PDB file of C-alpha atoms in Angstrom:
ATOM      1  CA  MET A   1      -5.430  -3.441  37.185  1.00  0.00           C
ATOM      2  CA  ASP A   2      -4.537  -7.147  37.153  1.00  0.00           C
ATOM      3  CA  TYR A   3      -7.818  -8.340  35.665  1.00  0.00           C
ATOM      4  CA  PRO A   4      -8.273 -10.266  32.401  1.00  0.00           C
ATOM      5  CA  SER A   5      -9.689  -7.148  30.700  1.00  0.00           C
ATOM      6  CA  MET A   6      -9.690  -3.373  31.176  1.00  0.00           C
ATOM      7  CA  GLY A   7     -13.469  -3.406  30.850  1.00  0.00           C
ATOM      8  CA  THR A   8     -16.202  -1.783  28.789  1.00  0.00           C
ATOM      9  CA  CYS A   9     -16.108   1.724  27.354  1.00  0.00           C
ATOM     10  CA  LEU A  10     -19.656   2.913  26.622  1.00  0.00           C
ATOM     11  CA  ILE A  11     -19.794   5.887  24.255  1.00  0.00           C
ATOM     12  CA  ILE A  12     -23.114   7.717  23.903  1.00  0.00           C
ATOM     13  CA  ASN A  13     -22.933  10.141  20.986  1.00  0.00           C
ATOM     14  CA  ASN A  14     -25.989  12.369  20.641  1.00  0.00           C
ATOM     15  CA  LYS A  15     -25.807  14.568  17.546  1.00  0.00           C
ATOM     16  CA  ASN A  16     -29.344  15.231  16.304  1.00  0.00           C
ATOM     17  CA  PHE A  17     -32.203  16.351  18.539  1.00  0.00           C
ATOM     18  CA  ASP A  18     -35.994  16.548  18.206  1.00  0.00           C
ATOM     19  CA  LYS A  19     -37.183  19.971  17.069  1.00  0.00           C
ATOM     20  CA  HIS A  20     -39.285  20.560  20.187  1.00  0.00           C
ATOM     21  CA  THR A  21     -36.159  20.481  22.405  1.00  0.00           C
ATOM     22  CA  GLY A  22     -34.866  23.628  20.676  1.00  0.00           C
ATOM     23  CA  MET A  23     -31.431  21.996  20.542  1.00  0.00           C
ATOM     24  CA  SER A  24     -29.247  22.342  17.435  1.00  0.00           C
ATOM     25  CA  SER A  25     -27.254  19.560  15.765  1.00  0.00           C
ATOM     26  CA  ARG A  26     -23.921  18.961  17.493  1.00  0.00           C
ATOM     27  CA  ASN A  27     -21.649  19.168  14.448  1.00  0.00           C
ATOM     28  CA  GLY A  28     -18.150  17.898  15.220  1.00  0.00           C
ATOM     29  CA  THR A  29     -19.350  15.331  17.766  1.00  0.00           C
ATOM     30  CA  ASP A  30     -18.583  12.432  15.391  1.00  0.00           C
ATOM     31  CA  VAL A  31     -14.932  13.544  15.459  1.00  0.00           C
ATOM     32  CA  ASP A  32     -15.065  13.297  19.275  1.00  0.00           C
ATOM     33  CA  ALA A  33     -16.661   9.849  19.115  1.00  0.00           C
ATOM     34  CA  ALA A  34     -14.039   8.582  16.641  1.00  0.00           C
ATOM     35  CA  ALA A  35     -11.212   9.930  18.848  1.00  0.00           C
ATOM     36  CA  ALA A  36     -12.726   8.256  21.924  1.00  0.00           C
ATOM     37  CA  ILE A  37     -13.107   4.929  20.086  1.00  0.00           C
ATOM     38  CA  LYS A  38      -9.475   5.057  18.942  1.00  0.00           C
ATOM     39  CA  THR A  39      -8.079   6.131  22.317  1.00  0.00           C
ATOM     40  CA  PHE A  40      -9.975   3.724  24.572  1.00  0.00           C
ATOM     41  CA  SER A  41      -9.520   0.813  22.141  1.00  0.00           C
ATOM     42  CA  LYS A  42      -5.765   1.390  22.366  1.00  0.00           C
ATOM     43  CA  LEU A  43      -6.025   1.330  26.160  1.00  0.00           C
ATOM     44  CA  GLY A  44      -7.602  -2.120  25.939  1.00  0.00           C
ATOM     45  CA  TYR A  45     -11.300  -1.342  26.419  1.00  0.00           C
ATOM     46  CA  LYS A  46     -14.149  -3.155  24.728  1.00  0.00           C
ATOM     47  CA  ILE A  47     -16.030  -0.401  22.900  1.00  0.00           C
ATOM     48  CA  ASN A  48     -19.818  -0.101  22.941  1.00  0.00           C
ATOM     49  CA  VAL A  49     -21.141   2.846  20.881  1.00  0.00           C
ATOM     50  CA  ALA A  50     -24.705   4.153  20.804  1.00  0.00           C
ATOM     51  CA  SER A  51     -25.864   7.202  18.845  1.00  0.00           C
ATOM     52  CA  ASN A  52     -28.817   9.583  19.067  1.00  0.00           C
ATOM     53  CA  LEU A  53     -30.519   8.020  22.079  1.00  0.00           C
ATOM     54  CA  THR A  54     -33.683   9.312  23.720  1.00  0.00           C
ATOM     55  CA  VAL A  55     -33.636   9.776  27.500  1.00  0.00           C
ATOM     56  CA  THR A  56     -35.371   6.410  27.960  1.00  0.00           C
ATOM     57  CA  GLN A  57     -32.871   4.703  25.639  1.00  0.00           C
ATOM     58  CA  MET A  58     -29.934   6.261  27.496  1.00  0.00           C
ATOM     59  CA  LYS A  59     -31.208   4.984  30.835  1.00  0.00           C
ATOM     60  CA  SER A  60     -31.970   1.588  29.334  1.00  0.00           C
ATOM     61  CA  LYS A  61     -28.486   1.369  27.774  1.00  0.00           C
ATOM     62  CA  ILE A  62     -26.657   2.237  30.996  1.00  0.00           C
ATOM     63  CA  SER A  63     -28.967  -0.006  33.008  1.00  0.00           C
ATOM     64  CA  SER A  64     -28.282  -2.988  30.716  1.00  0.00           C
ATOM     65  CA  VAL A  65     -24.516  -2.380  30.920  1.00  0.00           C
ATOM     66  CA  SER A  66     -24.785  -2.291  34.730  1.00  0.00           C
ATOM     67  CA  GLU A  67     -26.502  -5.686  34.675  1.00  0.00           C
ATOM     68  CA  GLU A  68     -23.631  -7.317  32.765  1.00  0.00           C
ATOM     69  CA  ASP A  69     -21.029  -9.347  34.643  1.00  0.00           C
ATOM     70  CA  HIS A  70     -17.954  -7.141  35.144  1.00  0.00           C
ATOM     71  CA  SER A  71     -16.123  -9.648  37.372  1.00  0.00           C
ATOM     72  CA  SER A  72     -13.211  -9.991  34.948  1.00  0.00           C
ATOM     73  CA  SER A  73     -13.053  -6.233  34.226  1.00  0.00           C
ATOM     74  CA  ALA A  74     -10.651  -3.851  35.942  1.00  0.00           C
ATOM     75  CA  SER A  75     -12.827  -0.768  35.402  1.00  0.00           C
ATOM     76  CA  PHE A  76     -15.662   0.883  33.484  1.00  0.00           C
ATOM     77  CA  VAL A  77     -15.593   3.969  31.241  1.00  0.00           C
ATOM     78  CA  CYS A  78     -18.510   6.031  29.923  1.00  0.00           C
ATOM     79  CA  VAL A  79     -18.048   8.864  27.415  1.00  0.00           C
ATOM     80  CA  LEU A  80     -21.122  11.109  27.141  1.00  0.00           C
ATOM     81  CA  LEU A  81     -21.265  13.450  24.150  1.00  0.00           C
ATOM     82  CA  SER A  82     -24.430  15.548  24.171  1.00  0.00           C
ATOM     83  CA  HIS A  83     -26.108  18.850  24.955  1.00  0.00           C
ATOM     84  CA  GLY A  84     -26.435  19.631  28.631  1.00  0.00           C
ATOM     85  CA  ASN A  85     -27.210  22.196  31.288  1.00  0.00           C
ATOM     86  CA  GLU A  86     -26.348  22.438  34.979  1.00  0.00           C
ATOM     87  CA  GLY A  87     -26.888  18.932  36.394  1.00  0.00           C
ATOM     88  CA  VAL A  88     -28.614  17.544  33.299  1.00  0.00           C
ATOM     89  CA  ILE A  89     -27.716  15.708  30.086  1.00  0.00           C
ATOM     90  CA  TYR A  90     -29.878  15.711  26.952  1.00  0.00           C
ATOM     91  CA  GLY A  91     -31.255  12.725  25.123  1.00  0.00           C
ATOM     92  CA  THR A  92     -32.624  13.412  21.645  1.00  0.00           C
ATOM     93  CA  ASP A  93     -36.098  14.085  23.078  1.00  0.00           C
ATOM     94  CA  GLY A  94     -35.365  16.011  26.276  1.00  0.00           C
ATOM     95  CA  PHE A  95     -33.120  16.051  29.327  1.00  0.00           C
ATOM     96  CA  GLU A  96     -32.486  13.923  32.400  1.00  0.00           C
ATOM     97  CA  ARG A  97     -30.653  14.614  35.649  1.00  0.00           C
ATOM     98  CA  PHE A  98     -27.106  13.285  35.458  1.00  0.00           C
ATOM     99  CA  GLU A  99     -27.429  11.251  38.676  1.00  0.00           C
ATOM    100  CA  ASN A 100     -30.387   9.388  37.193  1.00  0.00           C
ATOM    101  CA  LEU A 101     -28.008   8.020  34.552  1.00  0.00           C
ATOM    102  CA  THR A 102     -25.111   7.143  36.872  1.00  0.00           C
ATOM    103  CA  LYS A 103     -27.216   5.555  39.630  1.00  0.00           C
ATOM    104  CA  TYR A 104     -27.313   2.183  37.844  1.00  0.00           C
ATOM    105  CA  LEU A 105     -23.560   1.799  38.365  1.00  0.00           C
ATOM    106  CA  LYS A 106     -23.490   2.684  42.074  1.00  0.00           C
ATOM    107  CA  GLY A 107     -22.160   0.091  44.478  1.00  0.00           C
ATOM    108  CA  ASP A 108     -25.593  -1.023  45.663  1.00  0.00           C
ATOM    109  CA  ARG A 109     -26.833  -1.649  42.116  1.00  0.00           C
ATOM    110  CA  CYS A 110     -23.817  -2.992  40.212  1.00  0.00           C
ATOM    111  CA  LYS A 111     -22.007  -5.445  42.475  1.00  0.00           C
ATOM    112  CA  THR A 112     -19.386  -6.616  39.957  1.00  0.00           C
ATOM    113  CA  LEU A 113     -17.966  -3.069  39.690  1.00  0.00           C
ATOM    114  CA  VAL A 114     -17.740  -2.476  43.462  1.00  0.00           C
ATOM    115  CA  GLY A 115     -14.250  -1.277  44.377  1.00  0.00           C
ATOM    116  CA  LYS A 116     -13.390  -0.690  40.714  1.00  0.00           C
ATOM    117  CA  PRO A 117     -12.924   2.674  38.979  1.00  0.00           C
ATOM    118  CA  LYS A 118     -15.988   3.982  37.119  1.00  0.00           C
ATOM    119  CA  LEU A 119     -14.839   6.846  34.899  1.00  0.00           C
ATOM    120  CA  PHE A 120     -17.240   9.287  33.240  1.00  0.00           C
ATOM    121  CA  PHE A 121     -16.013  11.769  30.621  1.00  0.00           C
ATOM    122  CA  ILE A 122     -18.755  14.292  29.869  1.00  0.00           C
ATOM    123  CA  GLN A 123     -18.622  16.627  26.863  1.00  0.00           C
ATOM    124  CA  ALA A 124     -21.686  18.839  27.386  1.00  0.00           C
ATOM    125  CA  CYS A 125     -22.565  22.388  28.364  1.00  0.00           C
ATOM    126  CA  ARG A 126     -23.331  22.988  32.039  1.00  0.00           C
ATOM    127  CA  GLY A 127     -25.015  26.346  31.476  1.00  0.00           C
ATOM    128  CA  SER A 128     -24.638  29.341  29.177  1.00  0.00           C
ATOM    129  CA  GLU A 129     -22.062  31.457  31.009  1.00  0.00           C
ATOM    130  CA  LEU A 130     -18.981  32.367  28.974  1.00  0.00           C
ATOM    131  CA  ASP A 131     -15.494  32.497  30.473  1.00  0.00           C
ATOM    132  CA  TYR A 132     -13.927  35.791  29.396  1.00  0.00           C
ATOM    133  CA  GLY A 133     -10.475  34.749  30.582  1.00  0.00           C
ATOM    134  CA  THR A 134      -7.920  36.923  32.352  1.00  0.00           C
ATOM    135  CA  SER A 135      -4.274  37.770  31.756  1.00  0.00           C
ATOM    136  CA  ILE A 136      -1.534  36.193  33.832  1.00  0.00           C
ATOM    137  CA  GLU A 137       1.964  37.367  34.673  1.00  0.00           C
ATOM    138  CA  ALA A 138       4.042  34.237  34.166  1.00  0.00           C
ATOM    139  CA  ASP A 139       7.681  33.302  34.982  1.00  0.00           C
ATOM    140  CA  SER A 140       9.711  30.969  32.986  1.00  0.00           C
ATOM    141  CA  VAL A 141      -3.676   6.127  55.836  1.00  0.00           C
ATOM    142  CA  GLY A 142      -3.406   3.476  57.890  1.00  0.00           C
ATOM    143  CA  GLY A 143      -4.874   1.562  60.823  1.00  0.00           C
ATOM    144  CA  GLN A 144      -8.594   1.018  60.567  1.00  0.00           C
ATOM    145  CA  THR A 145     -10.191  -1.339  58.106  1.00  0.00           C
ATOM    146  CA  SER A 146     -13.828  -1.472  57.092  1.00  0.00           C
ATOM    147  CA  GLU A 147     -15.790  -4.172  55.351  1.00  0.00           C
ATOM    148  CA  LYS A 148     -18.194  -1.608  53.940  1.00  0.00           C
ATOM    149  CA  ILE A 149     -17.532   0.698  51.020  1.00  0.00           C
ATOM    150  CA  PRO A 150     -19.594   3.811  50.159  1.00  0.00           C
ATOM    151  CA  VAL A 151     -21.911   3.251  47.181  1.00  0.00           C
ATOM    152  CA  GLU A 152     -20.617   6.548  45.731  1.00  0.00           C
ATOM    153  CA  ALA A 153     -16.965   5.454  45.987  1.00  0.00           C
ATOM    154  CA  ASP A 154     -14.622   4.912  43.027  1.00  0.00           C
ATOM    155  CA  PHE A 155     -16.369   7.266  40.592  1.00  0.00           C
ATOM    156  CA  LEU A 156     -14.624   9.940  38.587  1.00  0.00           C
ATOM    157  CA  TYR A 157     -16.654  12.584  36.724  1.00  0.00           C
ATOM    158  CA  ALA A 158     -14.561  14.549  34.253  1.00  0.00           C
ATOM    159  CA  TYR A 159     -16.711  17.409  32.977  1.00  0.00           C
ATOM    160  CA  SER A 160     -15.627  19.386  29.923  1.00  0.00           C
ATOM    161  CA  THR A 161     -16.392  22.673  31.674  1.00  0.00           C
ATOM    162  CA  ALA A 162     -16.980  24.251  35.086  1.00  0.00           C
ATOM    163  CA  PRO A 163     -20.507  24.379  36.589  1.00  0.00           C
ATOM    164  CA  GLY A 164     -22.742  26.948  34.885  1.00  0.00           C
ATOM    165  CA  TYR A 165     -20.524  27.342  31.827  1.00  0.00           C
ATOM    166  CA  TYR A 166     -20.773  26.811  28.091  1.00  0.00           C
ATOM    167  CA  SER A 167     -18.609  24.053  26.570  1.00  0.00           C
ATOM    168  CA  TRP A 168     -16.894  24.747  23.259  1.00  0.00           C
ATOM    169  CA  ARG A 169     -16.898  22.412  20.267  1.00  0.00           C
ATOM    170  CA  ASN A 170     -15.215  22.962  16.899  1.00  0.00           C
ATOM    171  CA  THR A 171     -17.314  21.643  13.996  1.00  0.00           C
ATOM    172  CA  GLN A 172     -14.210  20.320  12.175  1.00  0.00           C
ATOM    173  CA  ASN A 173     -11.858  19.256  14.988  1.00  0.00           C
ATOM    174  CA  GLY A 174     -14.309  18.258  17.690  1.00  0.00           C
ATOM    175  CA  SER A 175     -14.585  19.674  21.201  1.00  0.00           C
ATOM    176  CA  TRP A 176     -11.659  21.276  23.016  1.00  0.00           C
ATOM    177  CA  PHE A 177     -12.069  18.863  25.932  1.00  0.00           C
ATOM    178  CA  MET A 178     -12.184  15.630  23.911  1.00  0.00           C
ATOM    179  CA  GLN A 179      -9.250  16.723  21.713  1.00  0.00           C
ATOM    180  CA  SER A 180      -7.160  17.382  24.827  1.00  0.00           C
ATOM    181  CA  LEU A 181      -8.371  14.301  26.711  1.00  0.00           C
ATOM    182  CA  CYS A 182      -7.546  11.872  23.901  1.00  0.00           C
ATOM    183  CA  GLU A 183      -4.185  13.503  23.218  1.00  0.00           C
ATOM    184  CA  MET A 184      -3.113  13.374  26.882  1.00  0.00           C
ATOM    185  CA  LEU A 185      -4.352   9.811  27.438  1.00  0.00           C
ATOM    186  CA  GLN A 186      -2.402   8.625  24.410  1.00  0.00           C
ATOM    187  CA  ARG A 187       0.691  10.569  25.454  1.00  0.00           C
ATOM    188  CA  TYR A 188       0.869   9.755  29.175  1.00  0.00           C
ATOM    189  CA  SER A 189      -0.924   6.426  29.767  1.00  0.00           C
ATOM    190  CA  GLY A 190       1.342   3.946  31.505  1.00  0.00           C
ATOM    191  CA  GLU A 191       3.508   6.817  32.705  1.00  0.00           C
ATOM    192  CA  LEU A 192       1.329   9.142  34.797  1.00  0.00           C
ATOM    193  CA  GLU A 193      -1.510   8.565  37.252  1.00  0.00           C
ATOM    194  CA  LEU A 194      -5.000   9.476  35.994  1.00  0.00           C
ATOM    195  CA  MET A 195      -5.375  12.667  38.074  1.00  0.00           C
ATOM    196  CA  GLN A 196      -1.991  13.866  36.792  1.00  0.00           C
ATOM    197  CA  ILE A 197      -3.177  13.227  33.240  1.00  0.00           C
ATOM    198  CA  MET A 198      -6.429  15.108  33.914  1.00  0.00           C
ATOM    199  CA  THR A 199      -4.476  18.077  35.279  1.00  0.00           C
ATOM    200  CA  ARG A 200      -2.637  18.155  31.955  1.00  0.00           C
ATOM    201  CA  VAL A 201      -5.999  18.034  30.151  1.00  0.00           C
ATOM    202  CA  ASN A 202      -7.097  21.075  32.201  1.00  0.00           C
ATOM    203  CA  HIS A 203      -3.856  22.857  31.268  1.00  0.00           C
ATOM    204  CA  SER A 204      -4.261  22.064  27.576  1.00  0.00           C
ATOM    205  CA  VAL A 205      -7.884  23.264  27.376  1.00  0.00           C
ATOM    206  CA  ALA A 206      -7.156  26.376  29.466  1.00  0.00           C
ATOM    207  CA  LEU A 207      -4.067  27.527  27.568  1.00  0.00           C
ATOM    208  CA  HIS A 208      -4.216  26.130  24.046  1.00  0.00           C
ATOM    209  CA  PHE A 209      -7.773  27.066  23.087  1.00  0.00           C
ATOM    210  CA  GLU A 210      -9.671  30.309  22.605  1.00  0.00           C
ATOM    211  CA  SER A 211     -12.931  30.807  20.765  1.00  0.00           C
ATOM    212  CA  ALA A 212     -13.108  32.523  17.390  1.00  0.00           C
ATOM    213  CA  SER A 213     -16.697  33.231  16.404  1.00  0.00           C
ATOM    214  CA  ASN A 214     -18.687  35.518  14.113  1.00  0.00           C
ATOM    215  CA  LEU A 215     -21.431  35.693  16.741  1.00  0.00           C
ATOM    216  CA  PRO A 216     -21.241  38.916  18.746  1.00  0.00           C
ATOM    217  CA  GLY A 217     -19.765  38.318  22.203  1.00  0.00           C
ATOM    218  CA  TYR A 218     -18.642  34.751  21.471  1.00  0.00           C
ATOM    219  CA  SER A 219     -15.066  35.430  20.379  1.00  0.00           C
ATOM    220  CA  GLY A 220     -11.975  35.306  22.596  1.00  0.00           C
ATOM    221  CA  LYS A 221     -13.598  33.070  25.222  1.00  0.00           C
ATOM    222  CA  LYS A 222     -11.884  30.421  27.352  1.00  0.00           C
ATOM    223  CA  GLN A 223     -12.843  27.162  29.081  1.00  0.00           C
ATOM    224  CA  ILE A 224     -11.660  25.026  31.996  1.00  0.00           C
ATOM    225  CA  PRO A 225     -12.699  21.398  32.547  1.00  0.00           C
ATOM    226  CA  CYS A 226     -13.823  20.286  36.010  1.00  0.00           C
ATOM    227  CA  ILE A 227     -12.677  16.983  37.502  1.00  0.00           C
ATOM    228  CA  VAL A 228     -14.694  15.506  40.368  1.00  0.00           C
ATOM    229  CA  SER A 229     -13.038  12.443  41.905  1.00  0.00           C
ATOM    230  CA  MET A 230     -14.358   9.910  44.374  1.00  0.00           C
ATOM    231  CA  LEU A 231     -11.597   7.449  43.449  1.00  0.00           C
ATOM    232  CA  THR A 232     -10.075   5.641  46.431  1.00  0.00           C
ATOM    233  CA  LYS A 233      -6.846   4.526  44.781  1.00  0.00           C
ATOM    234  CA  GLU A 234      -4.404   5.850  42.238  1.00  0.00           C
ATOM    235  CA  PHE A 235      -5.289   4.752  38.700  1.00  0.00           C
ATOM    236  CA  TYR A 236      -2.775   3.915  35.984  1.00  0.00           C
ATOM    237  CA  PHE A 237      -3.828   2.922  32.486  1.00  0.00           C
ATOM    238  CA  PRO A 238      -1.564   0.235  30.973  1.00  0.00           C
ATOM    239  CA  ALA A 239       1.333   1.470  28.851  1.00  0.00           C
TER     240      ALA A 239
END
């Protein structure tokens, strides 16, 4: 991480959606955005916030960030706060496949981020399934070198929930995932490696949260984030 700067943290915060999408307002998302701004600023990132973007604006925003010179940056972070479904993220006017947003930052498109961590934190539903939870009984490389690097390498996708599942958000406190993520990053940065921190985020969401809802069938539900890593090195945020 011995670069002049940690890099850019792009936060896309979509709260209000066009009527024709059938998507409700994401109350509580501004709490998530504020927590992300505070947390990643503290970690040394240059914050870039955009709110209520259409699909075209989202692609344009990520594309323009990918065209910037990241030579002096150690990494790149993107926090996506929106509605979603399996494999797709919503803009205010409709949805787009997730890979059509991340493709701009792949190794063949964004040369100044090649070999550097590109971290995506995604607070969005990935379907409508609910996790009913279950009870637990608990006790107290070496050799070869290559000049090529896969274009998909050095990405981390931290999803707020498992594939197919609903993702919970509290209208006052923000989403379970972003609350846990920001708390664990602030607590363990400089001490633990990123995957260790994310395991603690999983633990926090899984054990410390349970839904309470007036809607029939929506109470007493659980959630587990899903971390997909293509990182090629251990990653430590500065203390």
